[in-house]
Every structure is written in C-alpha cells, then in structure tokens.
Amino acid sequence: MLQTVLDASPRTDAAAAQDVHVAAYRFMLLARLLDDKFAALYRAGKIHGGVFLGRGQEALSVSVGISLKKGDVFAPLIRDAAGRLAFGETVLDAVRTYLGSSLGPMRGRDGNVHRGKPQEGYLPMVSHLGAMISVVNGVLFARRYKKISGTVGAACVGEGATSTGAFHEALNQAGVEKLPLILIVANNQYAYSTPTHFQFACDSLADKAAGYGVEVQTVDGTDLGACLKVVGEAVARARRGGGPQLVVAELLRLCGHGEHDPNDYIDPKLWESPLGRDCLKVAEEYLLRQKWMAPSRVAILRNEIIREIEEAVAQVQREPAPDPFVEQWHSIATGHLNEGNEER
Amino acid sequence: MSLTYLEAIREAQAHALRDDPRVFIYGQDVGAFGGAFKATKNLAQEYPGRVLDSPISEDAMVGLAVGAAIEGMRPIIEMQFADFSTVGFNQIVNQAATLFWRTNVPCPITVRLPFGGTSGSGPFHSQCIEAIYAHYPGLIVLTPATVEDAYAMLLEAVALDDPVIFCEHKFLYYHLKADELPSEALPVGKARISREGRDLTVVTYSAMVHEALEAARELSGEGWEIEVVDLRSVKPLDTDTVVASVARTGKLLCVGESWPWGGVTAEIISRVTGEGFGLLDAPPQRLNAKDTPVPYHPNLWAAHRPTARSVASAARNLLRS
Ligand SMILES: Cc1ncc(C[n+]2csc(CCOP(=O)(O)OP(=O)(O)O)c2C)c(N)n1
C-alpha cells in the first residue's frame, strides 16, 4: 500500500517515482530475505510441511501489493511474499504461519502460504488453483451491492492456474458483472515441472482476455519499473470503473516449485535469457544508476531487514504452539451445532 | 390459504429478502424468469437488484457467495439441480466449509439444492448427494420433509452463521401442501417423531419420510405400530432422538433415497450400534436406492428407489426376525 509512502506534500513526478521505487525495492528485498530465511529454516528441519518461494517474482508481486490501497481486496498466491508485505502483512504474521505459532492469523490450523485476514481484505488462499478469483469477485460484488465505490480487488495466479475451470468461470463472471478485478498472471514458464506448451496452445495468455471481454496488458516481469507502471495503470483503470483487467507477466521462477524440488527440469537456456534475469538485481542496479539509493544505503537496508527477520523468528520461536487439548475442534461457527467430537 | 412445499421455499426467500438487507439470491435463471422451478417467482420484481442471474458457472457462483459472505452478506445460491452442484463442489467443500475454521470468519451462505428423484428425470436430474456434503466438516446439511419445515428451515438456514446445504426435494415440490406457514418450528439439529409406534423404528428424511409413513399405515392394518423418525437435518444428526426411539421399539430400519455405499443410513446404524447395541432386539437394517445411476423410465425408477411397498416389506422382515 502506497499512501504511507506518498502521503507527504505534493512532489514532482520524478520524486514520486523515486519514492515508489525505493519503497517497492525495500519490500522486494524484505521478501527475498524472508524467503531465504524460510528456506534455511526448512533445511534445518524447523518447518512443518513445505516452503514455497517467490524468488524472481518479487517485482511483479510487489507492484500488486503497492498499487492497492487500504480497503482494497488482495488474494495472493504462493509466490507473493513481496505483494503480501506491501499490502500490509507483517513479517511476524508470515513467520508465525510458517512456524505454526498459535498467535498467528491461522493459529496453526493452516500453514505456510495459506495465510490472510479476510476481515481486512487479505484473503487466505486455499490450495485449489484458480479458486480464489471468484471469491475476490464476491467481495467486489458485495461492495457494489452495499454502494461502496472506489475499491478494487486483485488476484494473483500462475500460468498453470489459467488452465483451470475456476479461472475461466471467474474471469467470465468478472467480465459479465464488470467488476473492478485485476487478475495478475505470472507466467514463470513452469507449473511445477510442466512447461508452457503442455499448459496452453494460444500464442500468448493475453489472447485469452478477448474471450472474456476484459482488458489486458503484458509486461516484462523482471523489470520493476515496467511492473509498477503496468500493474498500477491496470489498478487505476479498474478503480475508475473500467471493468476487469488482466495483466500477464513473463518471467522465470528462480527456485524450485517448493524447497523440496531440485528444479533440474528447467531448460538451461532460460536461465541465460532475459526472462532469467533476477528482478531484485535489476531493480537494485536501476536504483543505483538513478542515484535514488547509495550503495551504502542498500547495505544498511539489508542489515536492518536481516535484523528485523531474525528478531521476528526469535520471538515466534518463543511463542506457544497450538495445544490439541485447548483446541476446540469446532468446524462451524454455530457452537451447539458442531458434532462428532463428543466422547461417544 | 394453502401452499405447496415449493411455494413455502419461495415464501421463505421472500421473507428473508424482506427482513434482512444482507440477503441476495444468485443463480441461473433466478431473476426475471423466476427460476427453473419458479422458486424465485416474482422475487426479482419485488426486490430489484437482489435476485440475480448468474452465468452457468457453479464454481464461480459459490466462490462469489463466499466472497460476499466475507463482506458481511448472506447470499442464497440456487443450484438449478443438486446434480450440478458437483461442478461447484470444490468451492463448497474447500472454500466455504474451511473458512471459519481457518480464519474465525464465519461463512453464512445457503446453497439450495433441488434434489431427489422424480419420474422421468434420469441419471443427471435426480441425485441425492446429501451424504457427500455431510461428510465434510464445516457444513450444515438440511433435508426438510414437510412444507412447514421447508419454510422454517430455509429461514433458519439463511440466519445461521455457517454454510448450509439446503436439500429441497423436487418430488415434494408440488405434491405436498399445507394450510398455513408455521409461526414456530423445531430448531435445526432436532429430529421429529413423525409417527409414534412401539414395534419398530424407521429413521429417514426428506421424501422418504412420506414413503415410510405410508408403509406405517399399511403395517398398522396388520397390527404393527411403526415409529417414524424424520431426521430433518442430516448434519448435525440428532442421535439422541434416534437412540431414544430404538430404546422404545428395539428394532431399527434406516431408509434413504441415496445410494447404498456409506451415507446417512450407514451413519445412523453405526451410531445406534455404537451407543445402543443392547437396545436392539434384531440386527439393524437399511434400505437405500440401488447402486446404479438413477434410471429414466418410470418402471425402472420405481424399482430403483425405496417406496412405501419396499419399506413395508423390509419392515415386515425385520418385525418377523
Ligand atoms: C486445482 C489444483 N490442481 C493441482 C494442484 C497442485 N499444484 C500446486 S502448485 C501447482 C503448479 C502451479 O503452477 P502455476 O499455476 O503456473 O503457478 P507457479 O507454481 O508456477 O507459481 C500444482 C499443479 C493444485 N494446487 N490445485
């Protein structure tokens, strides 16, 4: 969310661009270092279940989180640590979910990337790909029904999810209802191990937009400036009443599907191609070239972030784990209608 | 005044729309057209902007309802037929059913499933799939058998803070009539003794309640008094009422229109044998549809599902055992 960055008195366009880039870069670096920490904790056997990283997708992801405002809706997916942080998630809540703290938003009932706070517009993903898009539609539909205007909702998916029925149904639904949905597709060239030619037969995923009557833009997902511009404009168009927006970003997943995945199926030529550029490095070089940040400032920032992450991990490791004897084991809100847990 | 089961469903929705601005209805053809069965007849005209046609997208229909519920609404989703809810199954069982447990945010949606067999409807417009929804934690599954229950339970479904799968039987839509709408009703989660008896307990729900009652009348002529328990709600299940009935009769026959593998009848027998094995004078029995898709032709269909005759016959066997 940007207003914290831009709330200051009017500034020139260049100065504003600098502020946004610097803020975005900070979230990208935070996400990268947080991901690195989760990977290290995973290798050390400190995390139950899997770890899924967003390495190489931070520029796109942060552009979504930073383009949204308080009151907007965000349904991130597995590679969106940067977007989540930019949307307002705290490092503590991310760490709590990965480490299963009972104080985290999911209280150990769900873990890793399955986290959110629905009451704050931050929707917690279910695993089933494509399934969150229509939920965003529903929030936006209800907002319109309640005559709340000016808010938008963004959902993120990978190119693999574009093959699901849920993707099709939801994008069509958003088109029919003209909802202010921004659907971000990160084409990172592989869905787990499946290359794109087994996933879709059109030239570009952008071709799909016409079939739903939605606007579409493509963007180089390794270029922070381009992502900020394209995603920011899509969000602005949706906010102005322009209807659903599709954004297709081309990039490469610079990690395994999860940390368990050796990732050896990726075509080596892709690493050398422009798609294989590390968006974090690209952004950093740009900031330095523009003299928007000094090298010393980058080093200080990195140290600050590492300290923040280490403190969060240390704190969460002292927090109570969920206790099965305290857990209510209630799956529905209407207390007396829960069943099945009595000692029969 | 006299109204049908279907009209009761329409009235319940009208009252929900009238009394609660958070309620809206979303489904295929439910708007100006009034729904495939006319369960929303005139509601779009009476409540403009609140009874809305959806594309044929069961997954996205339920997904939208969940999002709207997060935003504080109380959507009613009409599936055109229960059979098509399987296309929205993922959103029902993985999204709606898990939301509260995962996040503490309730998910008050009502999914109406016009379900069950009618003559000539065939394999894809007749299914009884209450048991697969009941299997998932996080859902309430209701199966009203009377006009009064159809009305009162639908109103209660909309008022509940949880996802409710509301199974309304198409066979009862037009046949069943009542003189007036109830002003009070048994709460969700309580079974009803539809007929008292001392010799055998038939536990059933939805349209099969009426087959069981007819069988009970027939057997009464032969000197047997059958107790019929209408579950009303298959999840939660009112085990106490069932066990208390078996304590009186000593014999249990469970009847369901759904398929025989697993399901509500098996669940009842499991619970009664677990909690009240000593109450049983004979092995508990169950009667379900045959393990094939639901047939189209009336001759086949009448033999596929339990009827008053087959219920009476199963009861006789059990009574003589
Ligand atoms: C409906 C569904 N089918 C299968 C899976 C298992 N699965 C999890 S992630 C994944 C690959 C996803 O690829 P993509 O959508 O391109 O996203 P990426 O992982 O590349 O970011 C698969 C197959 C799932 N989560 N949901």
PDB file of N, CA and C in Angstrom, chain A residues 73 123 131-140 173, chain B residues 62-64 66-68 70 91 95:
ATOM      1  N   VAL A  73      -9.009  -5.320  -1.934  1.00  0.00           N
ATOM      2  CA  VAL A  73      -9.018  -6.755  -1.662  1.00  0.00           C
ATOM      3  C   VAL A  73      -7.816  -7.374  -2.368  1.00  0.00           C
ATOM      4  N   LEU A 123      -7.193 -12.045   1.575  1.00  0.00           N
ATOM      5  CA  LEU A 123      -7.849 -13.349   1.546  1.00  0.00           C
ATOM      6  C   LEU A 123      -6.829 -14.483   1.639  1.00  0.00           C
ATOM      7  N   ALA A 131      -9.216 -20.987  -7.503  1.00  0.00           N
ATOM      8  CA  ALA A 131     -10.424 -20.896  -6.666  1.00  0.00           C
ATOM      9  C   ALA A 131     -10.587 -19.549  -5.964  1.00  0.00           C
ATOM     10  N   MET A 132      -9.522 -18.764  -5.867  1.00  0.00           N
ATOM     11  CA  MET A 132      -9.655 -17.505  -5.121  1.00  0.00           C
ATOM     12  C   MET A 132     -10.246 -16.377  -5.971  1.00  0.00           C
ATOM     13  N   ILE A 133     -10.209 -16.540  -7.280  1.00  0.00           N
ATOM     14  CA  ILE A 133     -10.589 -15.409  -8.138  1.00  0.00           C
ATOM     15  C   ILE A 133     -12.060 -15.055  -7.946  1.00  0.00           C
ATOM     16  N   SER A 134     -12.924 -16.072  -7.936  1.00  0.00           N
ATOM     17  CA  SER A 134     -14.350 -15.760  -7.782  1.00  0.00           C
ATOM     18  C   SER A 134     -14.660 -15.268  -6.368  1.00  0.00           C
ATOM     19  N   VAL A 135     -13.816 -15.610  -5.412  1.00  0.00           N
ATOM     20  CA  VAL A 135     -14.035 -15.080  -4.054  1.00  0.00           C
ATOM     21  C   VAL A 135     -13.767 -13.574  -4.047  1.00  0.00           C
ATOM     22  N   VAL A 136     -12.724 -13.159  -4.745  1.00  0.00           N
ATOM     23  CA  VAL A 136     -12.492 -11.718  -4.891  1.00  0.00           C
ATOM     24  C   VAL A 136     -13.694 -11.081  -5.588  1.00  0.00           C
ATOM     25  N   ASN A 137     -14.170 -11.743  -6.638  1.00  0.00           N
ATOM     26  CA  ASN A 137     -15.374 -11.234  -7.313  1.00  0.00           C
ATOM     27  C   ASN A 137     -16.498 -11.017  -6.306  1.00  0.00           C
ATOM     28  N   GLY A 138     -16.658 -11.983  -5.404  1.00  0.00           N
ATOM     29  CA  GLY A 138     -17.755 -11.916  -4.440  1.00  0.00           C
ATOM     30  C   GLY A 138     -17.649 -10.722  -3.511  1.00  0.00           C
ATOM     31  N   VAL A 139     -16.423 -10.447  -3.059  1.00  0.00           N
ATOM     32  CA  VAL A 139     -16.246  -9.275  -2.190  1.00  0.00           C
ATOM     33  C   VAL A 139     -16.595  -8.003  -2.978  1.00  0.00           C
ATOM     34  N   LEU A 140     -16.133  -7.940  -4.219  1.00  0.00           N
ATOM     35  CA  LEU A 140     -16.382  -6.743  -5.035  1.00  0.00           C
ATOM     36  C   LEU A 140     -17.866  -6.600  -5.368  1.00  0.00           C
ATOM     37  N   GLN A 173     -17.144 -14.430 -15.173  1.00  0.00           N
ATOM     38  CA  GLN A 173     -18.070 -13.816 -14.217  1.00  0.00           C
ATOM     39  C   GLN A 173     -17.705 -12.343 -13.979  1.00  0.00           C
TER      40      GLN A 173
ATOM     41  N   VAL B  62     -20.507 -20.198  -6.291  1.00  0.00           N
ATOM     42  CA  VAL B  62     -20.251 -20.426  -4.864  1.00  0.00           C
ATOM     43  C   VAL B  62     -19.072 -19.567  -4.406  1.00  0.00           C
ATOM     44  N   GLY B  63     -18.049 -19.450  -5.256  1.00  0.00           N
ATOM     45  CA  GLY B  63     -16.912 -18.600  -4.896  1.00  0.00           C
ATOM     46  C   GLY B  63     -17.373 -17.175  -4.626  1.00  0.00           C
ATOM     47  N   LEU B  64     -18.234 -16.673  -5.482  1.00  0.00           N
ATOM     48  CA  LEU B  64     -18.760 -15.316  -5.298  1.00  0.00           C
ATOM     49  C   LEU B  64     -19.529 -15.215  -3.979  1.00  0.00           C
ATOM     50  N   VAL B  66     -19.033 -16.894  -1.275  1.00  0.00           N
ATOM     51  CA  VAL B  66     -18.092 -16.884  -0.147  1.00  0.00           C
ATOM     52  C   VAL B  66     -17.491 -15.487   0.005  1.00  0.00           C
ATOM     53  N   GLY B  67     -17.095 -14.889  -1.103  1.00  0.00           N
ATOM     54  CA  GLY B  67     -16.544 -13.531  -1.029  1.00  0.00           C
ATOM     55  C   GLY B  67     -17.556 -12.548  -0.473  1.00  0.00           C
ATOM     56  N   ALA B  68     -18.793 -12.680  -0.909  1.00  0.00           N
ATOM     57  CA  ALA B  68     -19.839 -11.778  -0.419  1.00  0.00           C
ATOM     58  C   ALA B  68     -20.091 -12.006   1.071  1.00  0.00           C
ATOM     59  N   ILE B  70     -17.876 -13.004   3.243  1.00  0.00           N
ATOM     60  CA  ILE B  70     -16.752 -12.368   3.945  1.00  0.00           C
ATOM     61  C   ILE B  70     -17.041 -10.883   4.117  1.00  0.00           C
ATOM     62  N   GLN B  91     -15.595 -25.362  -4.396  1.00  0.00           N
ATOM     63  CA  GLN B  91     -15.800 -24.123  -3.628  1.00  0.00           C
ATOM     64  C   GLN B  91     -16.604 -24.391  -2.361  1.00  0.00           C
ATOM     65  N   GLN B  95     -13.633 -24.210   0.141  1.00  0.00           N
ATOM     66  CA  GLN B  95     -13.587 -22.767   0.411  1.00  0.00           C
ATOM     67  C   GLN B  95     -14.599 -22.433   1.523  1.00  0.00           C
TER      68      GLN B  95
END
